[in-house]
């Protein structure tokens, strides 16, 4: 019997305008920071972060993120941070920026401060980064011996982001309980390195419960660019509950299938992480024994939020059987998370991809 392990960030802060207090949260961590954000995010939040940090007499080296969480980008920014003698790395923006910030912090053996500007993935709280090639092809996970020291998510900024990002985060988070449940049933290990704790299971379940209750209201709140209790609940589910739930609850097929999609070229790379995970979740449900009502519960929520549910929706309408087998083979390579939940072949996964596509088409036809 493997040991039970639960991991989490040292501190999580969420709320309207909390970015204005970030200097106070990090003032005891050091005197030199490197702040990483892409060109767009500098205008949205990066400049505010630097301003607040400097008000606490902390120096800030500003770095523009090039867009890919690759080894080359991690090495480039690490060199800049070393030259600045930085001990604090602040990542501001989306999942790839944040994953890069965590990697740079690890290289420096420093403090990681994570400032998401959307609630589009569950990456912020985790002790890992997803690493890609410079061309966006999934290469693997990079694990750390600790989670971020601080996660700060300003819901006013989240409310101002395009609704597609929140919907993507909901899709990513809806995979949390589906995957954790499968790992628990199979007796597999979690990303934290042990078996699922009662806490990890409870958090993953609460994540799904929260999303089915409040996802629509939160989505409408972002349409109105308004911070509401429903939005606060969904932001917490997307970010904290899903982050803790996937890491200490377990990852199964949905994310492995997402990773498999990176083996293909073309328009699928214009889909967000969460959008690909949405379809991956339907594939996992197709691999398991669920009744029609249960599967349609997910399809209904996805479609109401504009999320993809068919191969056509994820830009694979013309994909050949060979293309789908490439995805399935990549999803079942040695070390992929699918093996924590299933004893399965690539052919099984390919069949489930076609089945999930058919289920969603039938649902759409029935609900025209």
Short mmCIF file of C-alpha atoms in Angstrom, two decimals:
data_model
loop_
_atom_site.label_atom_id
_atom_site.label_comp_id
_atom_site.label_asym_id
_atom_site.label_seq_id
_atom_site.Cartn_x
_atom_site.Cartn_y
_atom_site.Cartn_z
CA UNK A 1 0.00 0.00 0.00
CA UNK A 2 1.54 3.33 -1.07
CA UNK A 3 1.70 6.26 1.30
CA UNK A 4 -0.93 8.99 1.15
CA UNK A 5 0.41 12.37 0.06
CA UNK A 6 -1.26 15.78 -0.05
CA UNK A 7 0.52 18.90 -1.31
CA UNK A 8 -0.53 22.53 -1.75
CA UNK A 9 0.81 26.08 -2.14
CA UNK A 10 1.94 27.83 1.03
CA UNK A 11 -0.62 30.63 0.59
CA UNK A 12 -3.56 31.30 -1.73
CA UNK A 13 -5.19 34.74 -2.00
CA UNK A 14 -8.26 35.43 -4.15
CA UNK A 15 -10.56 38.42 -4.43
CA UNK A 16 -11.40 41.70 -6.11
CA UNK A 17 -8.38 44.05 -6.39
CA UNK A 18 -6.09 41.78 -4.33
CA UNK A 19 -3.26 42.48 -6.76
CA UNK A 20 -2.96 45.87 -5.07
CA UNK A 21 -1.66 44.08 -1.96
CA UNK A 22 0.91 41.82 -3.61
CA UNK A 23 3.88 43.85 -2.39
CA UNK A 24 2.86 43.26 1.20
CA UNK A 25 2.50 39.53 0.63
CA UNK A 26 6.06 39.12 -0.68
CA UNK A 27 8.01 41.75 1.27
CA UNK A 28 9.51 39.16 3.61
CA UNK A 29 10.70 36.89 0.79
CA UNK A 30 13.58 38.99 -0.53
CA UNK A 31 14.71 42.23 -2.13
CA UNK A 32 15.02 41.34 -5.83
CA UNK A 33 12.40 39.83 -8.09
CA UNK A 34 12.05 38.99 -11.74
CA UNK A 35 8.55 39.57 -13.14
CA UNK A 36 7.55 37.52 -16.20
CA UNK A 37 4.56 38.38 -18.42
CA UNK A 38 3.80 38.39 -22.13
CA UNK A 39 3.32 41.63 -24.05
CA UNK A 40 -0.47 41.68 -23.63
CA UNK A 41 -0.43 40.84 -19.92
CA UNK A 42 2.07 43.58 -19.14
CA UNK A 43 -0.70 46.08 -19.88
CA UNK A 44 -3.40 44.11 -18.05
CA UNK A 45 -1.57 43.34 -14.81
CA UNK A 46 2.21 43.18 -15.13
CA UNK A 47 2.81 46.88 -14.70
CA UNK A 48 0.56 46.97 -11.64
CA UNK A 49 2.49 44.09 -10.07
CA UNK A 50 5.80 45.88 -10.60
CA UNK A 51 4.36 49.10 -9.16
CA UNK A 52 3.12 47.38 -6.01
CA UNK A 53 6.37 45.46 -5.55
CA UNK A 54 8.47 48.61 -5.86
CA UNK A 55 6.34 50.35 -3.25
CA UNK A 56 7.72 47.80 -0.78
CA UNK A 57 11.29 48.70 -1.88
CA UNK A 58 11.70 45.44 -3.78
CA UNK A 59 13.60 45.65 -7.06
CA UNK A 60 11.94 44.19 -10.14
CA UNK A 61 13.56 42.95 -13.34
CA UNK A 62 10.93 42.93 -16.09
CA UNK A 63 10.96 40.09 -18.65
CA UNK A 64 8.69 39.63 -21.67
CA UNK A 65 7.61 36.00 -22.03
CA UNK A 66 7.99 34.64 -25.56
CA UNK A 67 4.89 32.44 -25.45
CA UNK A 68 6.09 28.84 -25.04
CA UNK A 69 6.97 26.96 -21.85
CA UNK A 70 10.02 25.37 -23.44
CA UNK A 71 13.44 24.47 -22.10
CA UNK A 72 14.97 27.22 -24.21
CA UNK A 73 12.65 29.88 -22.77
CA UNK A 74 13.21 28.63 -19.22
CA UNK A 75 16.98 28.78 -19.72
CA UNK A 76 16.79 32.27 -21.26
CA UNK A 77 14.84 33.75 -18.36
CA UNK A 78 16.91 31.90 -15.76
CA UNK A 79 20.02 33.59 -17.14
CA UNK A 80 18.36 37.01 -16.84
CA UNK A 81 17.22 36.24 -13.28
CA UNK A 82 20.70 35.08 -12.27
CA UNK A 83 22.29 38.26 -13.61
CA UNK A 84 19.76 40.28 -11.58
CA UNK A 85 20.45 38.21 -8.42
CA UNK A 86 16.72 37.57 -8.14
CA UNK A 87 15.41 35.34 -5.35
CA UNK A 88 11.70 35.81 -6.14
CA UNK A 89 10.14 34.87 -9.47
CA UNK A 90 6.71 36.34 -10.20
CA UNK A 91 4.78 34.88 -13.12
CA UNK A 92 1.85 36.97 -14.35
CA UNK A 93 -0.54 35.64 -16.98
CA UNK A 94 -1.70 32.30 -18.35
CA UNK A 95 -0.68 28.70 -17.82
CA UNK A 96 2.48 28.64 -19.93
CA UNK A 97 3.81 31.85 -18.38
CA UNK A 98 3.11 30.49 -14.91
CA UNK A 99 4.70 27.12 -15.67
CA UNK A 100 7.80 28.92 -16.93
CA UNK A 101 7.95 31.05 -13.78
CA UNK A 102 7.82 27.92 -11.62
CA UNK A 103 10.64 26.36 -13.62
CA UNK A 104 12.82 29.48 -13.35
CA UNK A 105 12.16 29.63 -9.60
CA UNK A 106 13.25 26.01 -9.32
CA UNK A 107 16.45 26.73 -11.25
CA UNK A 108 17.20 29.58 -8.84
CA UNK A 109 16.09 27.62 -5.77
CA UNK A 110 14.02 30.71 -5.06
CA UNK A 111 10.46 31.72 -4.25
CA UNK A 112 7.66 31.24 -6.77
CA UNK A 113 4.83 33.78 -6.82
CA UNK A 114 2.04 33.00 -9.26
CA UNK A 115 -0.42 35.66 -10.49
CA UNK A 116 -2.99 34.21 -12.94
CA UNK A 117 -4.87 36.76 -15.05
CA UNK A 118 -7.52 34.25 -16.08
CA UNK A 119 -9.16 31.27 -14.42
CA UNK A 120 -8.50 29.17 -17.51
CA UNK A 121 -6.44 26.27 -16.07
CA UNK A 122 -5.56 24.63 -12.76
CA UNK A 123 -1.82 25.18 -13.31
CA UNK A 124 -1.28 27.99 -10.75
CA UNK A 125 -1.22 25.99 -7.51
CA UNK A 126 0.70 22.92 -8.66
CA UNK A 127 4.27 21.75 -8.05
CA UNK A 128 4.81 20.94 -11.69
CA UNK A 129 5.17 22.52 -15.10
CA UNK A 130 4.06 21.17 -18.44
CA UNK A 131 7.00 21.56 -20.81
CA UNK A 132 6.60 21.90 -24.58
CA UNK A 133 8.94 22.21 -27.52
CA UNK A 134 9.38 25.64 -29.09
CA UNK A 135 6.75 24.51 -31.61
CA UNK A 136 4.16 23.69 -28.93
CA UNK A 137 4.50 19.90 -28.90
CA UNK A 138 4.08 18.32 -25.45
CA UNK A 139 7.41 17.02 -24.14
CA UNK A 140 6.66 16.09 -20.54
CA UNK A 141 6.07 17.17 -16.97
CA UNK A 142 8.67 18.84 -14.79
CA UNK A 143 8.14 18.16 -11.08
CA UNK A 144 9.29 20.30 -8.16
CA UNK A 145 9.89 19.56 -4.49
CA UNK A 146 7.47 22.30 -3.43
CA UNK A 147 4.38 24.11 -4.63
CA UNK A 148 4.38 27.87 -5.23
CA UNK A 149 4.99 30.03 -2.18
CA UNK A 150 2.11 32.32 -3.08
CA UNK A 151 -0.79 32.34 -5.54
CA UNK A 152 -2.64 35.65 -6.00
CA UNK A 153 -5.70 35.75 -8.28
CA UNK A 154 -7.54 39.03 -8.73
CA UNK A 155 -11.14 38.33 -9.66
CA UNK A 156 -11.61 41.83 -11.10
CA UNK A 157 -8.98 40.97 -13.71
CA UNK A 158 -10.57 37.54 -14.30
CA UNK A 159 -13.98 39.19 -14.82
CA UNK A 160 -12.47 41.44 -17.49
CA UNK A 161 -10.98 38.58 -19.50
CA UNK A 162 -12.78 37.01 -22.49
CA UNK A 163 -15.47 34.52 -21.33
CA UNK A 164 -13.79 31.79 -23.39
CA UNK A 165 -11.00 31.66 -20.80
CA UNK A 166 -13.37 31.04 -17.90
CA UNK A 167 -15.19 28.38 -19.92
CA UNK A 168 -11.84 26.71 -20.64
CA UNK A 169 -11.02 26.69 -16.95
CA UNK A 170 -14.38 25.14 -16.15
CA UNK A 171 -13.67 22.39 -18.69
CA UNK A 172 -10.22 21.76 -17.22
CA UNK A 173 -11.69 21.64 -13.72
CA UNK A 174 -14.59 19.36 -14.71
CA UNK A 175 -11.99 16.72 -15.52
CA UNK A 176 -10.72 16.81 -11.93
CA UNK A 177 -13.26 14.53 -10.27
CA UNK A 178 -13.70 12.33 -13.35
CA UNK A 179 -9.97 11.61 -13.35
CA UNK A 180 -9.46 11.44 -9.58
CA UNK A 181 -12.36 8.99 -9.24
CA UNK A 182 -10.82 6.70 -11.85
CA UNK A 183 -7.41 6.77 -10.15
CA UNK A 184 -8.99 5.98 -6.77
CA UNK A 185 -10.95 3.07 -8.25
CA UNK A 186 -7.83 1.69 -9.95
CA UNK A 187 -5.60 2.19 -6.91
CA UNK A 188 -3.22 4.34 -8.96
CA UNK A 189 -0.82 7.02 -7.78
CA UNK A 190 -1.39 10.76 -7.94
CA UNK A 191 0.85 13.49 -9.33
CA UNK A 192 1.95 14.08 -5.72
CA UNK A 193 3.58 10.66 -5.74
CA UNK A 194 1.33 8.59 -3.48
CA UNK A 195 -2.23 7.40 -3.15
CA UNK A 196 -5.20 9.76 -2.89
CA UNK A 197 -5.92 11.27 0.51
CA UNK A 198 -9.44 11.72 1.86
CA UNK A 199 -8.81 15.46 1.56
CA UNK A 200 -7.78 15.14 -2.09
CA UNK A 201 -10.90 13.12 -2.87
CA UNK A 202 -13.19 15.54 -1.03
CA UNK A 203 -11.70 18.56 -2.80
CA UNK A 204 -12.03 16.93 -6.24
CA UNK A 205 -15.68 16.06 -5.56
CA UNK A 206 -16.42 19.57 -4.27
CA UNK A 207 -14.83 21.01 -7.39
CA UNK A 208 -17.31 19.25 -9.65
CA UNK A 209 -20.26 20.03 -7.37
CA UNK A 210 -19.39 23.74 -7.41
CA UNK A 211 -19.08 23.86 -11.18
CA UNK A 212 -22.40 22.18 -11.92
CA UNK A 213 -24.05 24.63 -9.49
CA UNK A 214 -22.46 27.91 -10.53
CA UNK A 215 -20.76 27.58 -13.94
CA UNK A 216 -23.57 29.26 -15.91
CA UNK A 217 -23.90 32.14 -13.46
CA UNK A 218 -20.16 32.70 -13.40
CA UNK A 219 -20.00 32.64 -17.19
CA UNK A 220 -22.77 35.24 -17.39
CA UNK A 221 -20.95 37.33 -14.76
CA UNK A 222 -17.86 37.46 -16.98
CA UNK A 223 -20.06 38.38 -19.95
CA UNK A 224 -21.09 41.38 -17.84
CA UNK A 225 -17.49 41.91 -16.63
CA UNK A 226 -18.85 41.71 -13.08
CA UNK A 227 -17.43 40.10 -9.95
CA UNK A 228 -20.18 38.08 -8.25
CA UNK A 229 -20.31 35.38 -5.55
CA UNK A 230 -20.91 32.81 -8.32
CA UNK A 231 -17.80 33.97 -10.15
CA UNK A 232 -15.74 33.85 -6.95
CA UNK A 233 -16.89 30.26 -6.36
CA UNK A 234 -16.06 29.14 -9.90
CA UNK A 235 -12.68 30.90 -9.90
CA UNK A 236 -11.84 29.04 -6.69
CA UNK A 237 -13.05 25.76 -8.22
CA UNK A 238 -11.10 26.30 -11.45
CA UNK A 239 -7.92 27.35 -9.69
CA UNK A 240 -7.63 26.07 -6.12
CA UNK A 241 -10.00 23.09 -5.93
CA UNK A 242 -9.03 21.74 -9.33
CA UNK A 243 -5.34 22.40 -8.69
CA UNK A 244 -5.33 20.55 -5.38
CA UNK A 245 -7.76 17.95 -6.70
CA UNK A 246 -5.78 16.93 -9.76
CA UNK A 247 -2.43 16.93 -7.99
CA UNK A 248 -3.44 15.10 -4.83
CA UNK A 249 -6.47 13.31 -6.32
CA UNK A 250 -5.02 11.94 -9.53
CA UNK A 251 -4.90 12.40 -13.30
CA UNK A 252 -6.33 9.75 -15.62
CA UNK A 253 -7.27 9.63 -19.30
CA UNK A 254 -8.63 13.13 -20.01
CA UNK A 255 -5.29 14.91 -19.70
CA UNK A 256 -3.39 12.09 -21.40
CA UNK A 257 -5.69 12.47 -24.40
CA UNK A 258 -5.11 16.24 -24.33
CA UNK A 259 -1.39 15.51 -24.48
CA UNK A 260 -2.01 13.11 -27.34
CA UNK A 261 -3.58 15.89 -29.39
CA UNK A 262 -0.26 17.76 -29.42
CA UNK A 263 1.07 15.01 -31.73
CA UNK A 264 -1.07 16.46 -34.52
CA UNK A 265 -0.54 19.58 -36.61
CA UNK A 266 -3.08 22.12 -37.76
CA UNK A 267 -5.95 24.12 -36.34
CA UNK A 268 -6.30 22.00 -33.21
CA UNK A 269 -3.40 24.03 -31.82
CA UNK A 270 -5.73 27.05 -31.81
CA UNK A 271 -7.85 25.32 -29.16
CA UNK A 272 -7.17 26.13 -25.52
CA UNK A 273 -5.90 23.61 -22.98
CA UNK A 274 -9.33 23.36 -21.37
CA UNK A 275 -11.14 22.97 -24.68
CA UNK A 276 -9.01 19.94 -25.54
CA UNK A 277 -9.45 18.57 -22.02
CA UNK A 278 -13.25 18.91 -22.42
CA UNK A 279 -13.19 16.46 -25.30
CA UNK A 280 -10.66 14.31 -23.44
CA UNK A 281 -13.09 14.09 -20.52
CA UNK A 282 -15.84 12.85 -22.81
CA UNK A 283 -13.43 10.24 -24.14
CA UNK A 284 -12.64 9.11 -20.60
CA UNK A 285 -16.36 8.85 -19.82
CA UNK A 286 -16.74 6.75 -22.98
CA UNK A 287 -13.97 4.44 -21.74
CA UNK A 288 -15.87 3.94 -18.48
CA UNK A 289 -19.32 2.47 -17.99
CA UNK A 290 -21.71 5.40 -17.60
CA UNK A 291 -25.30 5.67 -18.67
CA UNK A 292 -26.49 8.10 -21.32
CA UNK A 293 -27.90 10.54 -18.76
CA UNK A 294 -24.56 10.88 -16.99
CA UNK A 295 -22.56 11.50 -20.16
CA UNK A 296 -25.13 13.97 -21.45
CA UNK A 297 -24.87 15.93 -18.19
CA UNK A 298 -21.33 16.89 -19.21
CA UNK A 299 -22.16 17.42 -22.88
CA UNK A 300 -25.02 19.75 -21.92
CA UNK A 301 -22.83 21.92 -19.70
CA UNK A 302 -20.02 22.03 -22.24
CA UNK A 303 -22.29 23.06 -25.11
CA UNK A 304 -24.00 25.73 -23.00
CA UNK A 305 -20.59 27.32 -22.43
CA UNK A 306 -19.54 27.10 -26.07
CA UNK A 307 -17.06 24.31 -25.40
CA UNK A 308 -16.16 21.66 -28.01
CA UNK A 309 -17.75 18.22 -27.80
CA UNK A 310 -17.11 16.68 -31.23
CA UNK A 311 -14.08 16.06 -33.42
CA UNK A 312 -15.35 18.77 -35.74
CA UNK A 313 -15.51 21.19 -32.82
CA UNK A 314 -11.82 20.61 -32.05
CA UNK A 315 -10.89 21.10 -35.72
CA UNK A 316 -10.46 17.39 -36.47
CA UNK A 317 -13.45 16.87 -38.76
CA UNK A 318 -11.20 15.53 -41.53
CA UNK A 319 -8.83 13.57 -39.29
CA UNK A 320 -8.00 10.12 -40.63
CA UNK A 321 -7.93 6.92 -38.60
CA UNK A 322 -4.14 7.21 -38.72
CA UNK A 323 -4.37 10.69 -37.18
CA UNK A 324 -6.61 9.44 -34.39
CA UNK A 325 -4.24 6.53 -33.78
CA UNK A 326 -1.37 9.03 -33.44
CA UNK A 327 -3.34 10.75 -30.68
CA UNK A 328 -4.19 7.44 -29.02
CA UNK A 329 -0.61 6.18 -29.19
CA UNK A 330 0.74 9.41 -27.70
CA UNK A 331 -1.91 9.25 -24.95
CA UNK A 332 -0.83 5.73 -23.99
CA UNK A 333 2.95 6.09 -24.09
CA UNK A 334 4.84 4.77 -21.08
CA UNK A 335 4.58 7.14 -18.14
CA UNK A 336 1.35 8.83 -19.27
CA UNK A 337 -1.28 9.45 -16.60
CA UNK A 338 -3.85 7.23 -18.31
CA UNK A 339 -2.02 4.20 -16.87
CA UNK A 340 -2.82 5.32 -13.31
CA UNK A 341 -6.49 4.69 -14.05
CA UNK A 342 -6.73 2.15 -16.87
CA UNK A 343 -5.13 -0.99 -18.27
CA UNK A 344 -5.65 0.05 -21.84
CA UNK A 345 -4.35 0.02 -25.41
CA UNK A 346 -4.08 2.76 -28.02
CA UNK A 347 -6.76 0.98 -30.04
CA UNK A 348 -9.15 1.19 -27.07
CA UNK A 349 -8.52 4.94 -26.84
CA UNK A 350 -9.08 5.45 -30.57
CA UNK A 351 -12.41 3.62 -30.34
CA UNK A 352 -13.42 5.79 -27.37
CA UNK A 353 -12.53 8.96 -29.30
CA UNK A 354 -14.90 7.95 -32.09
CA UNK A 355 -17.56 6.91 -29.57
CA UNK A 356 -17.37 10.23 -27.69
CA UNK A 357 -17.69 12.10 -30.98
CA UNK A 358 -20.76 10.05 -31.89
CA UNK A 359 -22.38 10.52 -28.46
CA UNK A 360 -21.99 14.30 -28.73
CA UNK A 361 -23.32 14.38 -32.29
CA UNK A 362 -26.37 12.39 -31.20
CA UNK A 363 -26.94 14.80 -28.30
CA UNK A 364 -26.75 17.81 -30.62
CA UNK A 365 -29.14 16.19 -33.08
CA UNK A 366 -31.60 15.39 -30.29
CA UNK A 367 -31.44 18.92 -28.87
CA UNK A 368 -31.61 21.03 -32.04
#
